[in-house]
CSV table of C-alpha atoms in Angstrom, one decimal:
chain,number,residue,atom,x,y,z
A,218,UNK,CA,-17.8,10.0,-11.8
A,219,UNK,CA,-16.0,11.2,-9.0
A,220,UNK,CA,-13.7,14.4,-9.3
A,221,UNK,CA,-11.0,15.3,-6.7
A,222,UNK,CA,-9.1,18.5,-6.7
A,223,UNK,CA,-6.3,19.0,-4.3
A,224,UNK,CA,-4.5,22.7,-3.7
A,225,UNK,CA,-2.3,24.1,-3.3
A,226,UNK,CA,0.2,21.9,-6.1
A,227,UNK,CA,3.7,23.2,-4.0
A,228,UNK,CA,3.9,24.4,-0.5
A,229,UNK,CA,6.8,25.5,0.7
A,230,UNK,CA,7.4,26.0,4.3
A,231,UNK,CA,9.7,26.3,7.4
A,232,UNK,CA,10.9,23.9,9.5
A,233,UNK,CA,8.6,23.8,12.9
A,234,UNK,CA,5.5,25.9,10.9
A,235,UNK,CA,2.5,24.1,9.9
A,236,UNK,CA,1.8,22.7,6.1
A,237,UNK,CA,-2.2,22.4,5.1
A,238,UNK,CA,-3.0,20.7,1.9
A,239,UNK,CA,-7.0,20.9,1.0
A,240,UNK,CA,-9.3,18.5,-0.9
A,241,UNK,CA,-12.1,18.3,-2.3
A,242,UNK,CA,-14.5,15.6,-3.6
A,243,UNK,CA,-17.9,15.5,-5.9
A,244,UNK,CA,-19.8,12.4,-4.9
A,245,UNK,CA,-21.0,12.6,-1.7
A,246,UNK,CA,-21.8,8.8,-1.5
A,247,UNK,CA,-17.7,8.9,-1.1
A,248,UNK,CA,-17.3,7.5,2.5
A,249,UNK,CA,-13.6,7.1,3.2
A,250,UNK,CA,-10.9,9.6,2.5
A,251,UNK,CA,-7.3,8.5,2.6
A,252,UNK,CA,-3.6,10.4,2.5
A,253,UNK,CA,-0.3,8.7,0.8
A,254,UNK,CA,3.0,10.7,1.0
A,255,UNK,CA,5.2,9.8,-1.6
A,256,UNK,CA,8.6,10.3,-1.2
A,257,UNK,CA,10.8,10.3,-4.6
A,258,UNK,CA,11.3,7.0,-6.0
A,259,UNK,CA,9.2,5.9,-3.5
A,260,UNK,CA,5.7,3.9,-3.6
A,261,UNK,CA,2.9,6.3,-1.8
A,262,UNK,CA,2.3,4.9,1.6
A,263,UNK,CA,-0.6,5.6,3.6
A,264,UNK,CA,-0.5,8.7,6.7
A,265,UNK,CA,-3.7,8.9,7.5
A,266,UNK,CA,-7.4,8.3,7.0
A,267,UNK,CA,-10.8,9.2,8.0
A,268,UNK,CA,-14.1,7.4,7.7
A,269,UNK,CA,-17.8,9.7,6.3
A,270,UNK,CA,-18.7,9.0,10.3
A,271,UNK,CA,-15.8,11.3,11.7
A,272,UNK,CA,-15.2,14.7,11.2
A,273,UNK,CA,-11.6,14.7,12.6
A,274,UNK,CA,-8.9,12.1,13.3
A,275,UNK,CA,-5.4,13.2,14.7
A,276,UNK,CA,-2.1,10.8,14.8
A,277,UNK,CA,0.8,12.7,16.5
A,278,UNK,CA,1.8,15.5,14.2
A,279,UNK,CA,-1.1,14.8,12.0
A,280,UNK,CA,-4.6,15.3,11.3
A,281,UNK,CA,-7.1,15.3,9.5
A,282,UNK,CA,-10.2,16.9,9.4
A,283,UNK,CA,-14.2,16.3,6.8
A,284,UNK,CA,-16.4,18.4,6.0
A,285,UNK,CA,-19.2,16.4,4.7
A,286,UNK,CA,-21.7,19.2,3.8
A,287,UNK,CA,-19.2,21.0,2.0
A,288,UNK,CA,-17.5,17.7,0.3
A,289,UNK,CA,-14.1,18.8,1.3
A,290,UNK,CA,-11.1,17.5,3.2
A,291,UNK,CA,-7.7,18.7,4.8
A,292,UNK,CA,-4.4,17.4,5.7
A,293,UNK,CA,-2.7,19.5,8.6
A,294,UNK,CA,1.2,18.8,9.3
A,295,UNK,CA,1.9,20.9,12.4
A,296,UNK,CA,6.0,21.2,13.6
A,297,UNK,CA,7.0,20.4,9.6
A,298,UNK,CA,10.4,18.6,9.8
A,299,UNK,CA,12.8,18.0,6.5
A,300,UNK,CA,11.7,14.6,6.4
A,301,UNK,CA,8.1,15.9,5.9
A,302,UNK,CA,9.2,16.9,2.0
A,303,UNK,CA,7.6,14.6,-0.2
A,304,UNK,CA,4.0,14.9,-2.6
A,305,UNK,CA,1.3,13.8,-0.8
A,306,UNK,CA,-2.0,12.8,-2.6
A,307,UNK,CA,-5.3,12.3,-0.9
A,308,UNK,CA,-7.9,10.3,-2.2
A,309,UNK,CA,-11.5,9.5,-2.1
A,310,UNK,CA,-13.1,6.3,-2.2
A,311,UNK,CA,-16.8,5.1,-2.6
A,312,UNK,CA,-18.8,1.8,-3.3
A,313,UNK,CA,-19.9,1.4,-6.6
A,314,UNK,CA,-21.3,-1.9,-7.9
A,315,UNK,CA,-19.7,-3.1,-5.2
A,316,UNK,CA,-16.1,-2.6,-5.0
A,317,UNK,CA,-14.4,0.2,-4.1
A,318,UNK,CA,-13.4,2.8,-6.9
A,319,UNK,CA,-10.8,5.6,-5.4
A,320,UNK,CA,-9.8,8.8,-7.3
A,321,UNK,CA,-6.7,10.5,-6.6
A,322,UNK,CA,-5.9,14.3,-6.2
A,323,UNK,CA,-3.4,15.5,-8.5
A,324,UNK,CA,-0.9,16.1,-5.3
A,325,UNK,CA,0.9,18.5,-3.4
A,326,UNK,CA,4.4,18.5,-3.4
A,327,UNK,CA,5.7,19.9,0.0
A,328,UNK,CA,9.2,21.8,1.0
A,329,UNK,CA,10.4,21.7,4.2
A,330,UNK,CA,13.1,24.6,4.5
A,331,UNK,CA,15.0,23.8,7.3
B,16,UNK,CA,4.8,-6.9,7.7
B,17,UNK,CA,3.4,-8.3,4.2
B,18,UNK,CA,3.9,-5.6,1.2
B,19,UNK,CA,3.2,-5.8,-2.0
B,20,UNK,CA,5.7,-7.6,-4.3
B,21,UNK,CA,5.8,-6.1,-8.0
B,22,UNK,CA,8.7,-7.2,-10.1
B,23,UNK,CA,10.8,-5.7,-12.3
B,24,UNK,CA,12.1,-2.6,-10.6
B,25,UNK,CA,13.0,-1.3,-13.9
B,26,UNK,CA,12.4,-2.0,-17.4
B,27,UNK,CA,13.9,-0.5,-20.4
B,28,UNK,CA,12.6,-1.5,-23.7
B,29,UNK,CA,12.3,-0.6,-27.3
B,30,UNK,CA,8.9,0.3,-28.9
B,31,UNK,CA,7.2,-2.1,-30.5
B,32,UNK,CA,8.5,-4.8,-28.1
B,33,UNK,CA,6.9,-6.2,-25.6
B,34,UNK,CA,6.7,-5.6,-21.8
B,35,UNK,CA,5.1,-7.5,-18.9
B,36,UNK,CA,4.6,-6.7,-15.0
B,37,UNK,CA,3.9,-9.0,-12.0
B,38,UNK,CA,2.5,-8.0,-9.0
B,39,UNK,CA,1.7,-10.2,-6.1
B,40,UNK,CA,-0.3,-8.5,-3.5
B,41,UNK,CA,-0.8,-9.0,0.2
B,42,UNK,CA,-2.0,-12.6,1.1
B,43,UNK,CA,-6.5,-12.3,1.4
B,44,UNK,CA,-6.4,-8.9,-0.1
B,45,UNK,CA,-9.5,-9.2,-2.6
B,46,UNK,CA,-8.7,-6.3,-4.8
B,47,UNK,CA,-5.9,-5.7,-6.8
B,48,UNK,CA,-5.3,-2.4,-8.7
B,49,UNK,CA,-2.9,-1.3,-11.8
B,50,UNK,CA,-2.0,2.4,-11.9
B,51,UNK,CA,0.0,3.9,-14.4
B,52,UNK,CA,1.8,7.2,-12.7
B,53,UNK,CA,2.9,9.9,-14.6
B,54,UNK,CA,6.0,11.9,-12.6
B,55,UNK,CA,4.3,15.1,-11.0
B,56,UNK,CA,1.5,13.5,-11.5
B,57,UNK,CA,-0.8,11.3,-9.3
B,58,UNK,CA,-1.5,7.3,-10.0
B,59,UNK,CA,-4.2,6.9,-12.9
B,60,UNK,CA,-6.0,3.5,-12.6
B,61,UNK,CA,-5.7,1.2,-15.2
B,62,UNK,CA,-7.3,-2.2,-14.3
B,63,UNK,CA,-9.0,-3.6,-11.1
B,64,UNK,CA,-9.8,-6.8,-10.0
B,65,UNK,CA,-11.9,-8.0,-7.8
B,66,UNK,CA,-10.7,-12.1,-6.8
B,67,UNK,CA,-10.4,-12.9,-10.2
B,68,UNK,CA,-12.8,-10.5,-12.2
B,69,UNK,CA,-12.4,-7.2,-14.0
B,70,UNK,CA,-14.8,-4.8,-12.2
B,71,UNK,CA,-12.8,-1.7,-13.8
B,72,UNK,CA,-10.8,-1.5,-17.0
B,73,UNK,CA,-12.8,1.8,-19.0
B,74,UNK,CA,-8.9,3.5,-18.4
B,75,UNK,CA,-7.2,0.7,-20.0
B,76,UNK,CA,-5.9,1.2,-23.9
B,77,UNK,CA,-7.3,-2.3,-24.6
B,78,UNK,CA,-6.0,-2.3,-28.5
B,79,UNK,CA,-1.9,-2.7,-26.7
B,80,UNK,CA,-2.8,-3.6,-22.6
B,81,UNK,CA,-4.0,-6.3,-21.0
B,82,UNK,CA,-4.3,-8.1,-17.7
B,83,UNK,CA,-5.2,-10.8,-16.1
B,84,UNK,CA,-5.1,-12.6,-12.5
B,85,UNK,CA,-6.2,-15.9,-13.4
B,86,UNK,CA,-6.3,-17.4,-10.2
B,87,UNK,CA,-7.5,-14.6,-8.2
B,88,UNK,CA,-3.7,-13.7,-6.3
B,89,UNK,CA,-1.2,-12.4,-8.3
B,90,UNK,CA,-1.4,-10.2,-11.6
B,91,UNK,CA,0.1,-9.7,-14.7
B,92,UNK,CA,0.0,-6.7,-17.2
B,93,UNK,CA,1.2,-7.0,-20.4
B,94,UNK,CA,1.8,-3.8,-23.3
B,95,UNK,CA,2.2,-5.2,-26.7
B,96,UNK,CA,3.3,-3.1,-28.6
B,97,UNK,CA,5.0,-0.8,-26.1
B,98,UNK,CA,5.1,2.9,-26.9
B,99,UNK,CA,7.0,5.8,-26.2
B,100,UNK,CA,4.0,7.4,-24.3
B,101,UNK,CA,4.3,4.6,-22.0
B,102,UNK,CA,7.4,5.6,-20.0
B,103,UNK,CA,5.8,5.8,-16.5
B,104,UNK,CA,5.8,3.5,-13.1
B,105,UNK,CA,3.5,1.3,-13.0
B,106,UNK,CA,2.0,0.8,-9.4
B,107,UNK,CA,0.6,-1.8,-8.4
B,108,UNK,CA,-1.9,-2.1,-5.0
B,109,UNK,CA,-4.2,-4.1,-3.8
B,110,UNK,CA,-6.8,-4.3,-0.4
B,111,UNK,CA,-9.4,-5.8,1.3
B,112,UNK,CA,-12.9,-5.5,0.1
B,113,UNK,CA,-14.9,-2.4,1.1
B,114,UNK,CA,-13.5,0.7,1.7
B,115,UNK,CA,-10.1,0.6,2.7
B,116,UNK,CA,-6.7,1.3,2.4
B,117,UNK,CA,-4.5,0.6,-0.4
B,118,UNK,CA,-1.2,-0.6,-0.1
B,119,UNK,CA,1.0,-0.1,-3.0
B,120,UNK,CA,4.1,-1.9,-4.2
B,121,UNK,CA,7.6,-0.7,-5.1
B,122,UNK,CA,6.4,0.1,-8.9
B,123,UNK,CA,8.0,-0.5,-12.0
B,124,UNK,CA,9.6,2.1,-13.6
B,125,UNK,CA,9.1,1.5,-18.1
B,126,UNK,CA,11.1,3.3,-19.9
B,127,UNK,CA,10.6,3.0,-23.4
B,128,UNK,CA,13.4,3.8,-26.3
């Protein structure tokens, strides 16, 4: 089955430096590459995301960027603010029997020092 | 916006008793998922459901959990007997068909004396 690893497990930064959490995947059949933040207590809500066809998608102060030759993935935070601290998990998804089956990193929980 | 309705927020239970969890997901979202998180730790799937059909339960402890969504909308998971391994949240999630995203509900939190 699919394996994701996700490093580093804590990042701790300063406020207005970039964060980059790296992923990556086993199957390359996987075709679509989510990120959740997680805040505590909190349900893990969707960032950003990126389709096997693209190799980079930005949205404001995020982006994302797949290598698919190298089955890996990377979540870049640029100006980190406080509210940026939370674990955030990316994912990888693929069609199997035909549904979707998604595997989780195990998370990276990021400090913003402000 | 629709979300995901899961309800309790919190349960706190003896072992041996028994615990059940609803989730209703987003109105014509096909699949609906059951993860068991860990804290520190990221979701594990339990149980998915495509309309009304298990396509994935090979993480489920079968001899205490079950689930079911009978008509295809909203779930239920059941542990009988609970344990104290089980203390977790319980996320649930569900999506459209295909790849894409999943969007998760608030969780309930099992904590279990």
């Amino acid at each position: 089955g699919e394996n994701v690893e996700q490093h580093p497990s804590t990042l701790s930064v300063q406020e207005g430096d970039s964060a980059v959490i790296k992923c990556t995947y086993s199957d390359s059949a996987s075709n679509y590459f989510p990120w959740y933040k997680q805040e505590l207590g909190k349900r893990p809500q969707l960032i950003i995301d990126i389709r096997s066809n693209v190799g980079e998608k930005k949205d404001q102060r995020i982006a994302v960027t797949l290598n698919k030759t190298a089955k890996h993935f990377s979540l870049h935070i640029t100006e980190t603010q406080p509210e940026d601290s939370a674990v955030y998990f990316c994912a990888a998804s693929i069609i199997q029997g035909g549904y979707q089956k998604v595997t989780f990193g195990t998370g990276t929980k990021l400090q913003v020092i402000p | 916006e629709a979300e995901v309705a899961q309800s309790p927020r919190y349960k706190i239970t003896e072992k041996s008793q028994a615990v059940a969890f609803w989730c209703d997901p987003i109105s014509g979202h096909a699949t609906l998922y059951w993860y068991r998180q860990i804290l520190g730790q990221g979701p594990e799937l339990l149980v998915q459901f495509q309309d009304e059909s298990v396509v994935d339960d090979s993480q489920l402890p079968k001899d205490r959990f079950s689930a079911e969504r009978l008509k295809g909308v909203d779930s239920t998971l059941k542990i009988q007997p609970a344990e104290l391994g089980d203390s977790a949240m319980y996320l649930c999630a569900s999506s459209r068909q295909g790849p894409d995203t999943q969007y998760f509900g608030p969780g309930t939190r099992l904590t279990v004396l």
